[in-house]
C-alpha positions as MATLAB code, in Angstrom:
seq = 'MIDHYRKLADLLIDVERELRVMQLWELHSPSPQALVSVEPFAVDQLSFSQWLQFIFLPRMYDLIESAASLPENSCIAPMAEEFFKAQSTEAATIILKLAAIDQLINAS';
ca = [
     -92.949    4.852  286.921;
     -96.375    4.316  288.461;
     -97.634    3.289  285.031;
     -94.832    0.675  284.832;
     -95.886   -0.755  288.187;
     -99.532   -0.878  287.111;
     -98.690   -2.630  283.824;
     -96.386   -5.046  285.616;
     -99.027   -5.846  288.235;
    -101.559   -6.587  285.484;
     -99.092   -8.927  283.775;
     -98.295  -10.705  287.041;
    -101.989  -11.265  287.653;
    -102.258  -12.677  284.128;
     -99.363  -15.076  284.798;
    -100.999  -16.237  288.022;
    -104.324  -16.720  286.242;
    -102.643  -18.717  283.482;
    -100.857  -20.981  285.979;
    -104.266  -21.725  287.482;
    -105.851  -22.379  284.071;
    -102.979  -24.715  283.226;
    -103.558  -26.478  286.559;
    -100.015  -25.719  287.665;
    -101.002  -23.623  290.688;
    -100.104  -25.479  293.863;
    -101.961  -25.236  297.157;
     -98.961  -25.998  299.341;
     -95.633  -24.241  299.403;
     -92.410  -26.193  298.915;
     -90.094  -26.593  301.887;
     -88.356  -23.487  303.222;
     -85.027  -24.964  302.056;
     -86.285  -25.177  298.479;
     -87.278  -21.527  298.556;
     -83.781  -20.315  299.412;
     -82.033  -21.966  296.488;
     -79.280  -19.818  294.993;
     -79.462  -21.480  291.577;
     -81.054  -19.517  288.711;
     -84.796  -20.204  288.699;
     -84.123  -22.485  291.707;
     -83.664  -25.312  289.199;
     -82.062  -27.511  291.809;
     -85.140  -27.446  294.048;
     -88.241  -26.318  292.140;
     -89.969  -26.768  288.826;
     -90.193  -23.605  286.735;
     -93.891  -23.227  287.511;
     -93.145  -23.534  291.250;
     -90.436  -20.904  290.892;
     -92.944  -18.576  289.223;
     -95.543  -19.136  291.935;
     -93.441  -19.196  295.063;
     -90.460  -16.975  294.264;
     -90.964  -14.760  291.216;
     -94.546  -13.599  291.725;
     -94.182  -12.794  295.458;
     -90.901  -10.931  294.909;
     -92.337   -8.880  292.066;
     -95.491   -8.081  294.030;
     -93.268   -6.953  296.937;
     -91.274   -4.659  294.631;
     -94.462   -3.098  293.303;
     -95.988   -2.722  296.757;
     -92.904   -0.993  298.137;
     -92.318    1.023  294.936;
     -88.794   -0.405  294.881;
     -86.569   -0.425  291.846;
     -87.304   -3.143  289.352;
     -84.521   -5.532  288.299;
     -82.146   -4.130  285.704;
     -83.013   -6.866  283.236;
     -85.232   -9.876  282.834;
     -85.016  -12.949  280.637;
     -87.753  -15.281  281.862;
     -89.591  -16.066  278.621;
     -86.758  -18.201  277.130;
     -86.683  -20.317  280.283;
     -90.455  -20.705  280.067;
     -90.182  -21.815  276.446;
     -87.685  -24.521  277.379;
     -89.640  -25.705  280.407;
     -92.989  -25.927  278.657;
     -91.486  -27.504  275.526;
     -90.219  -30.347  277.697;
     -93.642  -30.629  279.343;
     -95.500  -30.865  276.028;
     -97.938  -28.335  277.444;
     -99.738  -25.621  275.495;
     -98.135  -22.555  276.988;
     -98.268  -19.816  274.368;
    -100.302  -17.456  276.555;
     -98.081  -17.648  279.627;
     -94.942  -17.345  277.484;
     -96.350  -14.205  275.855;
     -97.141  -12.721  279.278;
     -93.640  -13.514  280.548;
     -92.117  -12.023  277.385;
     -94.149   -8.860  278.041;
     -92.765   -8.769  281.592;
     -89.230   -9.150  280.210;
     -89.841   -6.327  277.762;
     -91.351   -4.026  280.395;
     -88.487   -4.577  282.839;
     -85.795   -4.322  280.181;
     -87.258   -1.042  278.900;
     -87.256    0.529  282.383;
];
């Protein structure tokens, strides 16, 4: 399981790096209300890239840090494909990293 955490941490770092390269990394957090959205991917309050930065990455880092159980399944890459297609942004690298995260979690 430690190997899973290490691989996942590496992938999360890659996602963060790619958000920065794509100039989607934000310096300021959204409002506290936006961060407690109950909608999938917080679509009612955040963009997908904001969800990655402010909800997904911190939660996954917390799980790794506490050696907690990973989610039972993950299906983030399809959402990324849809979001970035609408943005007309070159996003192949981040989609591949998110697909690898999906695969790692789903294989656990």
